[in-house]
Short mmCIF file of C-alpha atoms in Angstrom, two decimals:
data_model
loop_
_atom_site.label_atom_id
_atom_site.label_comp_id
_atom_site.label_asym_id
_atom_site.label_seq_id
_atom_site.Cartn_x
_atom_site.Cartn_y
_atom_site.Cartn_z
CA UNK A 1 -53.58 8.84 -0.51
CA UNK A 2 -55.64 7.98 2.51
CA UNK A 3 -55.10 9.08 5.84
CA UNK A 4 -55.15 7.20 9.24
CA UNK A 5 -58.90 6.53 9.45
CA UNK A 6 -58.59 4.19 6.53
CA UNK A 7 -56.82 1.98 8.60
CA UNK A 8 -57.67 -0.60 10.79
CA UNK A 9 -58.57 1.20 14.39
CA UNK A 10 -57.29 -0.27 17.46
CA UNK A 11 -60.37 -1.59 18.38
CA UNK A 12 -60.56 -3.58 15.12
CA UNK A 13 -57.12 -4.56 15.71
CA UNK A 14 -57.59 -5.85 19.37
CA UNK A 15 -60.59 -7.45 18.26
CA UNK A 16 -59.30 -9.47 15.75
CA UNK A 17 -56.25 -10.52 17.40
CA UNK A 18 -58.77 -12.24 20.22
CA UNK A 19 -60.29 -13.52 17.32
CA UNK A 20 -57.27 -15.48 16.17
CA UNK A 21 -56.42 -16.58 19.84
CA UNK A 22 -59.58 -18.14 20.01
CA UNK A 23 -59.14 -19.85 16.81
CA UNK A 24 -56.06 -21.20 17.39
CA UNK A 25 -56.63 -22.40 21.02
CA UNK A 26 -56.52 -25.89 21.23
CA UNK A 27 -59.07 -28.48 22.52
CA UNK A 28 -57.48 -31.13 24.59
CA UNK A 29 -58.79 -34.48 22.48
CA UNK A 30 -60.35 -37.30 24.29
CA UNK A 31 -58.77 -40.24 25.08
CA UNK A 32 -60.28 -43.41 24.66
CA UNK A 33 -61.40 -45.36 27.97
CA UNK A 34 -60.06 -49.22 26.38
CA UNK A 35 -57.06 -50.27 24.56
CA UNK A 36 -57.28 -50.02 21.07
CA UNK A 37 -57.98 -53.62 19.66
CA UNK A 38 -54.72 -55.50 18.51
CA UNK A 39 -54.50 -54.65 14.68
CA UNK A 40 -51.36 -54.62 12.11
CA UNK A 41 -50.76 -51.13 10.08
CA UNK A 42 -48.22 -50.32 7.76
CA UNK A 43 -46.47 -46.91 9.59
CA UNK A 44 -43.55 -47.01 6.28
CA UNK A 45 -43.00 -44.41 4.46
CA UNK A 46 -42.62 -47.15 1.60
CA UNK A 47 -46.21 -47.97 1.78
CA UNK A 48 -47.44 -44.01 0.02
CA UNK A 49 -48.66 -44.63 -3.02
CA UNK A 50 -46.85 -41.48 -4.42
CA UNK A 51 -43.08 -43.29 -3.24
CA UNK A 52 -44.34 -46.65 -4.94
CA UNK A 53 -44.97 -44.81 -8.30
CA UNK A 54 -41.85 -42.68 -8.30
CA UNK A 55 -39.55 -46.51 -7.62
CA UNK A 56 -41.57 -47.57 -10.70
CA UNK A 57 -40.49 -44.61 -12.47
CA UNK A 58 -36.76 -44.58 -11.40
CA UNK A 59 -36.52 -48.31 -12.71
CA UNK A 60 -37.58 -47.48 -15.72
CA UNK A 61 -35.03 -44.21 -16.01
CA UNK A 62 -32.71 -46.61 -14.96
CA UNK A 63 -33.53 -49.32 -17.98
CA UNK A 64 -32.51 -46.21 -20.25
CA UNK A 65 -29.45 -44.80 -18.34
CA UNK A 66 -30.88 -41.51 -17.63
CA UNK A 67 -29.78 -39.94 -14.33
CA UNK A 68 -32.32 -38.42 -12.20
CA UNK A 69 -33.18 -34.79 -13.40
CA UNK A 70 -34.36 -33.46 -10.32
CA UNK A 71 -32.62 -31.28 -7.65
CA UNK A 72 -29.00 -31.63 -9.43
CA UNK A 73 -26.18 -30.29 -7.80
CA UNK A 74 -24.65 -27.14 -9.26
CA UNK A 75 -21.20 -26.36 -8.35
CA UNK A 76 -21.10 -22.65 -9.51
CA UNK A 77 -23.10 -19.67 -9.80
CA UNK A 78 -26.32 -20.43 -11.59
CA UNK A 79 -26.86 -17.72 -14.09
CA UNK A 80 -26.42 -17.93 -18.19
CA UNK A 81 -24.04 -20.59 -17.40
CA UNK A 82 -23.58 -23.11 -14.92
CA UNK A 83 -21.42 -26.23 -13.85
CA UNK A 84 -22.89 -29.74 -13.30
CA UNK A 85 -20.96 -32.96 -12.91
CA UNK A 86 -17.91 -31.03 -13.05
CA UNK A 87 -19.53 -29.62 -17.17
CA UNK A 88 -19.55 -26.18 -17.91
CA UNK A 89 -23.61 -26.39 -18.90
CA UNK A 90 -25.45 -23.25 -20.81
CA UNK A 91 -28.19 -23.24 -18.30
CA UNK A 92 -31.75 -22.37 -19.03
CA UNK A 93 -33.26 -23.36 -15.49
CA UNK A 94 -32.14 -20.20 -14.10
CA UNK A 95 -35.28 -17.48 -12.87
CA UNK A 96 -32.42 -15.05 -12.89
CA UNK A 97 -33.74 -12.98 -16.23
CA UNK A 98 -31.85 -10.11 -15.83
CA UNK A 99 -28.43 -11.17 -14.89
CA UNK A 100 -28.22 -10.12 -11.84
CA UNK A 101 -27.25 -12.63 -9.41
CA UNK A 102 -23.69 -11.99 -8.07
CA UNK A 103 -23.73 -8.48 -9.39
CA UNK A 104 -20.97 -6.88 -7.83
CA UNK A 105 -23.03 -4.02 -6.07
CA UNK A 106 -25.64 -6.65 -4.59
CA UNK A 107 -22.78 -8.43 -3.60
CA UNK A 108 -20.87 -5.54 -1.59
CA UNK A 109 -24.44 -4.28 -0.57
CA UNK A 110 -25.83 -7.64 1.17
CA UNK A 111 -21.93 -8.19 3.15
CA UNK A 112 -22.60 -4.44 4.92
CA UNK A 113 -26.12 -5.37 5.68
CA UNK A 114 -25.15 -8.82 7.10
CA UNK A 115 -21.98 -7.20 9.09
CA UNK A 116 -24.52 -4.09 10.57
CA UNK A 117 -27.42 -6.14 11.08
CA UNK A 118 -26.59 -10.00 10.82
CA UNK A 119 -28.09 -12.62 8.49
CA UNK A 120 -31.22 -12.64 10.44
CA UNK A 121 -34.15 -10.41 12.48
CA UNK A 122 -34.49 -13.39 15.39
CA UNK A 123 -38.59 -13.66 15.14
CA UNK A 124 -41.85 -12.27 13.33
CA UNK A 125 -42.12 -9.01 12.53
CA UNK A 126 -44.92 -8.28 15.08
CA UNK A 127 -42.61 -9.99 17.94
CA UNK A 128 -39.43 -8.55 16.92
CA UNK A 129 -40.45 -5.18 15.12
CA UNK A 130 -39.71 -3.30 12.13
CA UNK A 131 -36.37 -2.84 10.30
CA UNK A 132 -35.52 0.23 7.60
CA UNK A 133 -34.68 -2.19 5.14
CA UNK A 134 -37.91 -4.35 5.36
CA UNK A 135 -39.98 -0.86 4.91
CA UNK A 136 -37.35 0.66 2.08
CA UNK A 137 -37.98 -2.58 0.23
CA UNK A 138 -42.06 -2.85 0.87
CA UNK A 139 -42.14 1.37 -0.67
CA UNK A 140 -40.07 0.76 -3.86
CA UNK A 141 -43.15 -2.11 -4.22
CA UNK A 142 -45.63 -0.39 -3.46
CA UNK A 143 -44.80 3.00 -5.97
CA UNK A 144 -43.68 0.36 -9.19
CA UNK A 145 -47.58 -0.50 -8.27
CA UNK A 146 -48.94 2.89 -8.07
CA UNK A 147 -50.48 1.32 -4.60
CA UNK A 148 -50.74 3.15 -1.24
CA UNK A 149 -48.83 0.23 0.53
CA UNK A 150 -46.56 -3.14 0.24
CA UNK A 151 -45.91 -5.69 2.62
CA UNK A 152 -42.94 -8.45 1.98
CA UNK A 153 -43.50 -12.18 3.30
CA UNK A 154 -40.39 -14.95 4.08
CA UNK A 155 -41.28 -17.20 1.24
CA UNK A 156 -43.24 -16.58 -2.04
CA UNK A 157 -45.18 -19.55 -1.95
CA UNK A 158 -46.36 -18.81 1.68
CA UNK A 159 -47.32 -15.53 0.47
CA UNK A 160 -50.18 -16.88 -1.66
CA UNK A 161 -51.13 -19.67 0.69
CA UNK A 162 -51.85 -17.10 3.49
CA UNK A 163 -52.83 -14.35 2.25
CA UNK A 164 -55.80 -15.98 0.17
CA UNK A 165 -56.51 -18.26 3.72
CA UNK A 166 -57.15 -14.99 5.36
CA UNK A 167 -59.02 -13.04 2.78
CA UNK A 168 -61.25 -15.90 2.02
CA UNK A 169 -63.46 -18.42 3.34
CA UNK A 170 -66.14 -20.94 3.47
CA UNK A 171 -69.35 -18.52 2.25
CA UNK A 172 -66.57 -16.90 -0.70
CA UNK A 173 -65.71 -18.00 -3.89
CA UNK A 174 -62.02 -18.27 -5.72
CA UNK A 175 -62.02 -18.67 -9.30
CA UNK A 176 -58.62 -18.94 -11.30
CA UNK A 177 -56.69 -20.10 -14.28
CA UNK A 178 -56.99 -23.78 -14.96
CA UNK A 179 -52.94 -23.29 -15.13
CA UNK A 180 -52.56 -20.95 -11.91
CA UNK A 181 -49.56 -21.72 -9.49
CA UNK A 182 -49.95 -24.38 -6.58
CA UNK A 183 -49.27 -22.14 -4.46
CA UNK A 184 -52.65 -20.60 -5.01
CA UNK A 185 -54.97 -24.02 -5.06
CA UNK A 186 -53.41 -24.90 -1.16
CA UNK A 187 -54.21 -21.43 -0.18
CA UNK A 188 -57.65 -21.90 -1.39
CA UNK A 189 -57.93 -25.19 0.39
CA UNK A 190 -56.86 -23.93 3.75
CA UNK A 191 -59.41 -21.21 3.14
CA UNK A 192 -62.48 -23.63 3.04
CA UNK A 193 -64.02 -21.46 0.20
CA UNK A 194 -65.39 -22.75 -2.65
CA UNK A 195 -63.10 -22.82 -5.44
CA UNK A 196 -64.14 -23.18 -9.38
CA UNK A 197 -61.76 -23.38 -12.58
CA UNK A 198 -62.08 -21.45 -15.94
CA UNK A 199 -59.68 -22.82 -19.24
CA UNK A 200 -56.74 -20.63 -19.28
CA UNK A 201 -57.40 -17.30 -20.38
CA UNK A 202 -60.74 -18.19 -21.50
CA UNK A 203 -62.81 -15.47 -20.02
CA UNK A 204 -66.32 -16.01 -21.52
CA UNK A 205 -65.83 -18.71 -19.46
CA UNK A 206 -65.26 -16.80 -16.55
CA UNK A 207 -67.91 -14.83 -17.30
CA UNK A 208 -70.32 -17.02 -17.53
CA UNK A 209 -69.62 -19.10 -13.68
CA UNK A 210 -69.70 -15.39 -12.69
CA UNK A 211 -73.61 -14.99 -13.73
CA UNK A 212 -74.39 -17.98 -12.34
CA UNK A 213 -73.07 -17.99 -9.07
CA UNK A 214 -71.50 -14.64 -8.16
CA UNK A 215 -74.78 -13.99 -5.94
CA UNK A 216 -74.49 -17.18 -4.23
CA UNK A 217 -71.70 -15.98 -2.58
CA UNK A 218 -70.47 -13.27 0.05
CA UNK A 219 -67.08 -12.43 -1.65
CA UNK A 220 -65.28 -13.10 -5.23
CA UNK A 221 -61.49 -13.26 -5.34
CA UNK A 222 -60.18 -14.00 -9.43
CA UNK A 223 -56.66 -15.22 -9.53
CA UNK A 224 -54.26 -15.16 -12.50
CA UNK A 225 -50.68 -14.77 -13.44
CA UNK A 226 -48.83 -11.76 -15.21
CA UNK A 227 -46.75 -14.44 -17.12
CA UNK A 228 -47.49 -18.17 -16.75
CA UNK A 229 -44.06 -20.06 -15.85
CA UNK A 230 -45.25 -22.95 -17.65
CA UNK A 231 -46.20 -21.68 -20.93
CA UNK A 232 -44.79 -18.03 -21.20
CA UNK A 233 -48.07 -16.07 -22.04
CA UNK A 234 -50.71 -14.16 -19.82
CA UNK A 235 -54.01 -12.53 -19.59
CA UNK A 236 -55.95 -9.90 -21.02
CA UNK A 237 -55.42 -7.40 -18.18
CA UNK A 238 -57.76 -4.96 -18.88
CA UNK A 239 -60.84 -7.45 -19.72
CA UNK A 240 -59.95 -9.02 -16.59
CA UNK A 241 -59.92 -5.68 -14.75
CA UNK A 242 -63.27 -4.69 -16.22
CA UNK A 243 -64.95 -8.56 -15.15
CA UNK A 244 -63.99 -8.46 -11.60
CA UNK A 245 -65.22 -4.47 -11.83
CA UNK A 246 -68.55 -5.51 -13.10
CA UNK A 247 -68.84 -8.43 -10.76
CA UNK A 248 -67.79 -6.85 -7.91
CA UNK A 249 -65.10 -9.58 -7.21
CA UNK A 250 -61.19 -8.77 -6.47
CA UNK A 251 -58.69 -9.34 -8.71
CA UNK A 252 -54.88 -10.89 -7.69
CA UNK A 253 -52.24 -11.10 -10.44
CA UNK A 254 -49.38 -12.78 -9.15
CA UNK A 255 -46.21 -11.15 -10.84
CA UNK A 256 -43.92 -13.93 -9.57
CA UNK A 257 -42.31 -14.38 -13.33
CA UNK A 258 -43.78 -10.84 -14.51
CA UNK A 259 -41.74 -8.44 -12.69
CA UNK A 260 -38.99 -7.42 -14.00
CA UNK A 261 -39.30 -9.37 -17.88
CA UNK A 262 -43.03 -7.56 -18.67
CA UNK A 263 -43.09 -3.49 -19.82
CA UNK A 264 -40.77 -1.68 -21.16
CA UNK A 265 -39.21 -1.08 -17.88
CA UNK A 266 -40.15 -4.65 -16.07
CA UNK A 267 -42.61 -3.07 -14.11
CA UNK A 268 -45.13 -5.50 -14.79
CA UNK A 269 -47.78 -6.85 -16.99
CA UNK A 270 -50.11 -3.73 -16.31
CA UNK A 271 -46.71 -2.19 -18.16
CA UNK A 272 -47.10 -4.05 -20.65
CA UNK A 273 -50.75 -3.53 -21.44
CA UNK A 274 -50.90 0.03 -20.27
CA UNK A 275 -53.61 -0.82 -17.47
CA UNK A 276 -53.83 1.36 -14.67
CA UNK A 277 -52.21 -0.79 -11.64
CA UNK A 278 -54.13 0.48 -8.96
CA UNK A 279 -57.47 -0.91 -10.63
CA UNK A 280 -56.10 -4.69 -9.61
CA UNK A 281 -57.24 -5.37 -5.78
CA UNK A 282 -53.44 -7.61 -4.62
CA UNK A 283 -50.92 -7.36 -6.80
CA UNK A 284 -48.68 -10.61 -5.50
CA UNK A 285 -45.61 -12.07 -6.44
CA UNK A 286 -42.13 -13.40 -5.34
CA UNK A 287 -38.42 -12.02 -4.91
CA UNK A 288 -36.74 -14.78 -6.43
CA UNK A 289 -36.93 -14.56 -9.54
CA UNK A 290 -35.78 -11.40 -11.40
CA UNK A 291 -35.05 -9.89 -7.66
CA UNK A 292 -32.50 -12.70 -6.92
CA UNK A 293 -33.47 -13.07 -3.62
CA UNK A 294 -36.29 -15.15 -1.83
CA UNK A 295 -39.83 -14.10 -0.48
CA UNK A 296 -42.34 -12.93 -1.44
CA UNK A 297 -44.79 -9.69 -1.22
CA UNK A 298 -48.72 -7.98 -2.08
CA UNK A 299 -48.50 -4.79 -3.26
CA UNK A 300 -52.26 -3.22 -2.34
CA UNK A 301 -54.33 -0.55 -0.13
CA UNK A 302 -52.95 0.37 3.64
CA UNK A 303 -56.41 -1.30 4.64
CA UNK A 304 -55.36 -4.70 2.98
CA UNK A 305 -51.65 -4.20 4.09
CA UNK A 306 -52.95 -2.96 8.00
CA UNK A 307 -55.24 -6.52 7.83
CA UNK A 308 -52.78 -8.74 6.74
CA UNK A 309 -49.94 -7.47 9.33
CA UNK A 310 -52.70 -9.05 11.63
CA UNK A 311 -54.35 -11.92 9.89
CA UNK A 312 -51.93 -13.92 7.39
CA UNK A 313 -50.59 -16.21 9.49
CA UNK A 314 -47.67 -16.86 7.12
CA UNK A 315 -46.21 -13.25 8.36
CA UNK A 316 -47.85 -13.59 11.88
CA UNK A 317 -45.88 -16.37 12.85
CA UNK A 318 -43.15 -16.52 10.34
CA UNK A 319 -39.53 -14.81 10.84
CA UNK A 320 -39.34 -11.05 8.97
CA UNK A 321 -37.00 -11.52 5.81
CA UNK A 322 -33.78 -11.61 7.10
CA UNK A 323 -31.15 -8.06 6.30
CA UNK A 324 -29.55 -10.16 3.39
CA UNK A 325 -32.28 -11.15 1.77
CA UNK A 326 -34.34 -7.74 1.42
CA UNK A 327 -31.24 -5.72 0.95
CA UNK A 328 -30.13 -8.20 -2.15
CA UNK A 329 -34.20 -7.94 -3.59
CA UNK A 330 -33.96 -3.96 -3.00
CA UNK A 331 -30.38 -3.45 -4.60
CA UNK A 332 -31.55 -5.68 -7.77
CA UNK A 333 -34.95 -3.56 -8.01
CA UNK A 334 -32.59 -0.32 -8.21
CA UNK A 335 -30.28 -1.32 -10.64
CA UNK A 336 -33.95 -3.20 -12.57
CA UNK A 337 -34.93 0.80 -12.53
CA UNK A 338 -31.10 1.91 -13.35
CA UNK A 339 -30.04 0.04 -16.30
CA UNK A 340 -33.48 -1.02 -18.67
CA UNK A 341 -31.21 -2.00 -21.20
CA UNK A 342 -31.36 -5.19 -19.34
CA UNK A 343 -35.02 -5.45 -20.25
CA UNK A 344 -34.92 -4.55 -23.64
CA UNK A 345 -31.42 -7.79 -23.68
CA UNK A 346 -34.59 -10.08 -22.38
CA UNK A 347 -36.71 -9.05 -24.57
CA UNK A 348 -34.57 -9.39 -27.79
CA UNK A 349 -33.31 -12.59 -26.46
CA UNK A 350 -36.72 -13.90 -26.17
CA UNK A 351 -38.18 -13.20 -29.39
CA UNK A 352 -35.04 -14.82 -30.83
CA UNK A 353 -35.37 -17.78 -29.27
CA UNK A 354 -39.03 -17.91 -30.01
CA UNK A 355 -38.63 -17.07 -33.77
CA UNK A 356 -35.89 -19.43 -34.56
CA UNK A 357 -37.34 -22.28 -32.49
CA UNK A 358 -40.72 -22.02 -34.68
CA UNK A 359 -38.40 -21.98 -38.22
CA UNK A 360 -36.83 -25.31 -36.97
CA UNK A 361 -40.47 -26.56 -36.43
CA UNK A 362 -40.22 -26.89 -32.44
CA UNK A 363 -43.65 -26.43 -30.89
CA UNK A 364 -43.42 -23.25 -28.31
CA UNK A 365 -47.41 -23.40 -27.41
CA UNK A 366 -48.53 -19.94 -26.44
CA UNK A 367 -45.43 -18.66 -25.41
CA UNK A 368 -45.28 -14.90 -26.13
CA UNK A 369 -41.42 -14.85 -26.13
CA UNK A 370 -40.70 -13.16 -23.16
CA UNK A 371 -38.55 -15.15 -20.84
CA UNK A 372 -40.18 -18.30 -20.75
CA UNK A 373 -40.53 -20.16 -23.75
CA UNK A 374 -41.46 -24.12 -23.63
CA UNK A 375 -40.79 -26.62 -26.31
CA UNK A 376 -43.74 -29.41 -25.75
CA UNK A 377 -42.78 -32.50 -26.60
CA UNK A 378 -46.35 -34.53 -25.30
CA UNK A 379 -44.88 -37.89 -24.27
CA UNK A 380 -43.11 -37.48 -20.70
CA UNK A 381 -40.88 -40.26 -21.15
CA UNK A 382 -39.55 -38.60 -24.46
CA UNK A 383 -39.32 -35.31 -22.97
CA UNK A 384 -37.04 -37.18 -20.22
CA UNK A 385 -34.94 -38.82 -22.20
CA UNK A 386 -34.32 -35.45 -24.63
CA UNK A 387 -33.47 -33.48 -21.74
CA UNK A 388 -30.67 -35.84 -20.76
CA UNK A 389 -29.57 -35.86 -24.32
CA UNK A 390 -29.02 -32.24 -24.34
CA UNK A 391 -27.28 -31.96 -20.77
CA UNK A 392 -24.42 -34.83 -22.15
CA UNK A 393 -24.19 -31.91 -24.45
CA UNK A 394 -24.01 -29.49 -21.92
CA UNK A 395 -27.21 -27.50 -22.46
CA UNK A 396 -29.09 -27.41 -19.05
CA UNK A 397 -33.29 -27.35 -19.78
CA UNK A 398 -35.52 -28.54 -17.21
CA UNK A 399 -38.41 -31.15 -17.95
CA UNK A 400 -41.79 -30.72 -16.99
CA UNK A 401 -44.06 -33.28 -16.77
CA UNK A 402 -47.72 -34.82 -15.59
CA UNK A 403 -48.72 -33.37 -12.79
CA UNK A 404 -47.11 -30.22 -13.44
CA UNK A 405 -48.38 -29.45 -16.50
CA UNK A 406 -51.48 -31.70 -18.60
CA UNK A 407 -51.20 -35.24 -19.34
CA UNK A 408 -49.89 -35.30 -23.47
CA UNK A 409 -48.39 -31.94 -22.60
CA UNK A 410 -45.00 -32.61 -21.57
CA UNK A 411 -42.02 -30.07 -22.24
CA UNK A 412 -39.18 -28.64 -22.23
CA UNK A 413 -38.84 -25.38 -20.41
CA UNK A 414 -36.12 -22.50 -21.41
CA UNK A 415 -35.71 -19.55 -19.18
CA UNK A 416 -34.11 -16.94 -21.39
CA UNK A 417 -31.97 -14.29 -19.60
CA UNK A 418 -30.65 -10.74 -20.44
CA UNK A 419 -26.85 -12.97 -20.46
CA UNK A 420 -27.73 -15.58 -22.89
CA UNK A 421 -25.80 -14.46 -25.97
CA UNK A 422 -27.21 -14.83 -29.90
CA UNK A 423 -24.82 -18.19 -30.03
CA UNK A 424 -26.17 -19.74 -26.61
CA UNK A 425 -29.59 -18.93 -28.58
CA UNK A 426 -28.87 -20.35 -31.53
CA UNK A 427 -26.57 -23.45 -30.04
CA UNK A 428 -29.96 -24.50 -28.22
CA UNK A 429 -32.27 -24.58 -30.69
CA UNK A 430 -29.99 -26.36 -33.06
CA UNK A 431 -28.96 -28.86 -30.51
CA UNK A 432 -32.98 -29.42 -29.36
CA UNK A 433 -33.73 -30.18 -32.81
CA UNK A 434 -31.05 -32.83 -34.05
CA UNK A 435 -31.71 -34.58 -30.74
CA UNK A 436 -35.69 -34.55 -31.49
CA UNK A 437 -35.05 -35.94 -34.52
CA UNK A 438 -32.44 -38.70 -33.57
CA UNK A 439 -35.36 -39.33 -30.60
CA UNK A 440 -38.34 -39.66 -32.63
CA UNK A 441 -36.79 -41.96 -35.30
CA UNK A 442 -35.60 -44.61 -32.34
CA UNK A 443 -39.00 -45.72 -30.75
CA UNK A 444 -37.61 -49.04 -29.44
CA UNK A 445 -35.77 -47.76 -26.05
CA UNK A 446 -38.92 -45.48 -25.35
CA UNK A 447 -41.48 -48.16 -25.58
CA UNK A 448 -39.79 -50.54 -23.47
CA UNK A 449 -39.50 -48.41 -20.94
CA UNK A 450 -42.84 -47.47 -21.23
CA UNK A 451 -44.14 -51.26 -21.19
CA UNK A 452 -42.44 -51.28 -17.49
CA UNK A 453 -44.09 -48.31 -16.79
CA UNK A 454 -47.40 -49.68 -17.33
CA UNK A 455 -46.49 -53.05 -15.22
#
């Protein structure tokens, strides 16, 4: 452990604060000394090209019947099982992997904190000040990490967007996994630093932009993912570990889909692979997943945690995590560490999925079984039309499509939990694979609906 003088001094601290007034003070813009000449512009909302491609694609949706997939209602719980349109649905959209949301000691836990506390702290953390539960939360982090400190953020994708805008900019370089998050390409923007792309998991590749550029620039930061959401595999930790060791870059892994499904006790891909944690510079990821709350954290040294308290502006100026929220994230990570039979459910459950979905000749990619597992259909319209096909018959997957994942690459994706049962396994994959093949034998309603997609 270090002691005090690790940390930033209050000189540093004062000093930077005055930095980021003087950043963010604004310059009064200049108004212009004539009229602006009489011209016509389009000011609708209509006119984005984005809207005008999303009509085109709802009319042709509609040619087929198929309801919208996107941001259905739910009118129960969303766990294992669900309700939609008024049908009980076996869901598989559900980030909940170990079962946990609605547990009856969450439950009980977050109505005390909300009747002590109230659902929220009133303003930032460095306005309003600390709570025990924000700090009880941020130390379970940091020691499943092995790191010195923790620090949790209101939202999980703001965690990545600011914390890589304020360890980064324009003289540094971020290099990441052609598949990495969006959440860490906007934070890489906002950074200004340059920002270069290896193929997933390919890490000769990495190796070799490293040798070429690494001295061009003042800092590295590599970014990957314990467990990819979109494909269900990861990284090599430990060759990663010893490129960005070699390089003298810093490594984040965000554990946003990791935590909790990875190692034999969820702690994490470094779990998994039996790599010593505190050899990865950030270890980021979310609450909202496995932790069935919302948020998000970096798990790191008390010099990184010290800096950010001052310097991510997505904490700065954001409101602390509200009572709720943390205790609901820190009661789940208890009974996570309590009860690992709920890993090893995932983990069965998983590889089931994944071995009977290859016997009935479904295409799972790279997946490596642990709860995500995608069935890639390559045509979006296809995959569109299948998942409608299987929610008539009450089996809730979501698509993914262009530009979420590459163009010819379009799937289904399952989210296996520690509920699912051996049936709701086995109902799936059966029910994915007569629908495929009643799909791919009637070609007619797909190709006229992709003739009006091309007019």
């Amino acid at each position: 452990m270090t002691g005090p003088a690790d940390r930033l001094s209050a000189s540093d601290r004062s000093a930077l604060l005055q930095s980021m007034r003087d950043r963010d003070r604004k310059v009064e813009p200049q108004r212009p000394s004539k009229p602006i000449a009489s011209k016509s512009w389009d000011t609708s909302f209509e006119s984005l090209p984005a809207y005008q491609m999303f009509k085109t694609q709802r009319a042709a949706a509609d040619v087929l019947g198929i309801a919208n997939p996107f941001y259905r209602r739910h009118d129960a719980r969303a766990g294992s099982q669900s309700m939609i349109g008024n049908q009980p649905v076996l869901n598989f959209a559900s980030y909940d992997y170990l079962g946990l949301n609605g547990h009856p000691e969450i439950t009980e836990a977050v109505s005390n904190v909300a009747r002590d506390w109230g659902t929220s702290v009133s303003a930032s953390r460095i306005t309003a000040g600390e709570r025990a539960f924000h700090q009880e939360l941020e130390g379970k982090l940091a020691e499943n990490y092995q790191t010195e400190d923790a620090i949790t953020f209101v939202s999980g994708h703001a965690t990545a967007v600011t914390v890589i805008a304020a360890l980064v900019g324009p003289k540094d370089l971020v290099l990441h996994d052609a598949l990495i998050h969006n959440c860490v390409m906007v934070g890489t923007q906002l950074s200004g630093a340059a920002r270069r792309v290896f193929p997933h998991n390919d890490w000769d590749v990495l190796e070799s932009i490293l040798e070429s550029s690494r001295d061009s620039f003042e800092r590295v930061l590599i970014v990957t993912e314990g467990l990819y959401s979109m494909d269900g595999d990861g990284p090599d930790l430990a060759r990663l570990v010893d490129i960005k060791e070699r390089w003298g870059a810093w490594l984040m892994v965000d554990e946003a889909h990791s935590i909790g499904v990875l190692g034999q006790r969820g702690r994490g891909i470094f779990e998994m692979q039996n790599v010593d944690p505190r050899r990865v510079d950030l270890w980021l990821g979310t609450l909202s997943k496995t932790l069935v709350s919302c948020g998000g954290y970096v798990a790191g040294t008390h010099t990184l945690v010290d800096y950010l308290k001052f310097a991510a502006n997505g904490l700065v100026y954001s409101v602390g995590m509200p009572g709720p929220a943390t205790i609901a994230a820190l009661t789940a990570f208890n009974i996570m560490q309590r009860e690992p039979e709920r890993v090893s459910r995932l983990h069965a459950n998983g590889q089931n999925f994944l071995a009977l979905a290859r016997a009935a000749g479904l295409d799972v990619g790279s997946s490596w079984g642990y709860a995500v597992a995608p069935i890639i259909v390559g045509d979006t319209l296809r995959t569109v039309i299948l998942a409608d096909r299987l929610l008539k018959r009450g089996i809730n997957a979501f698509p993914i499509i262009p530009p979420g994942v590459p163009e010819k690459s379009a799937r289904l994706r399952f989210f296996i939990s520690s509920s699912h049962t051996q049936q709701d396994i086995e109902r799936a994959i059966a029910t994915v694979q007569e629908e495929l093949s009643a799909l791919e034998s009637s070609g007619i309603a797909v190709g006229t609906a992709s003739r009006l997609l091309k007019r």
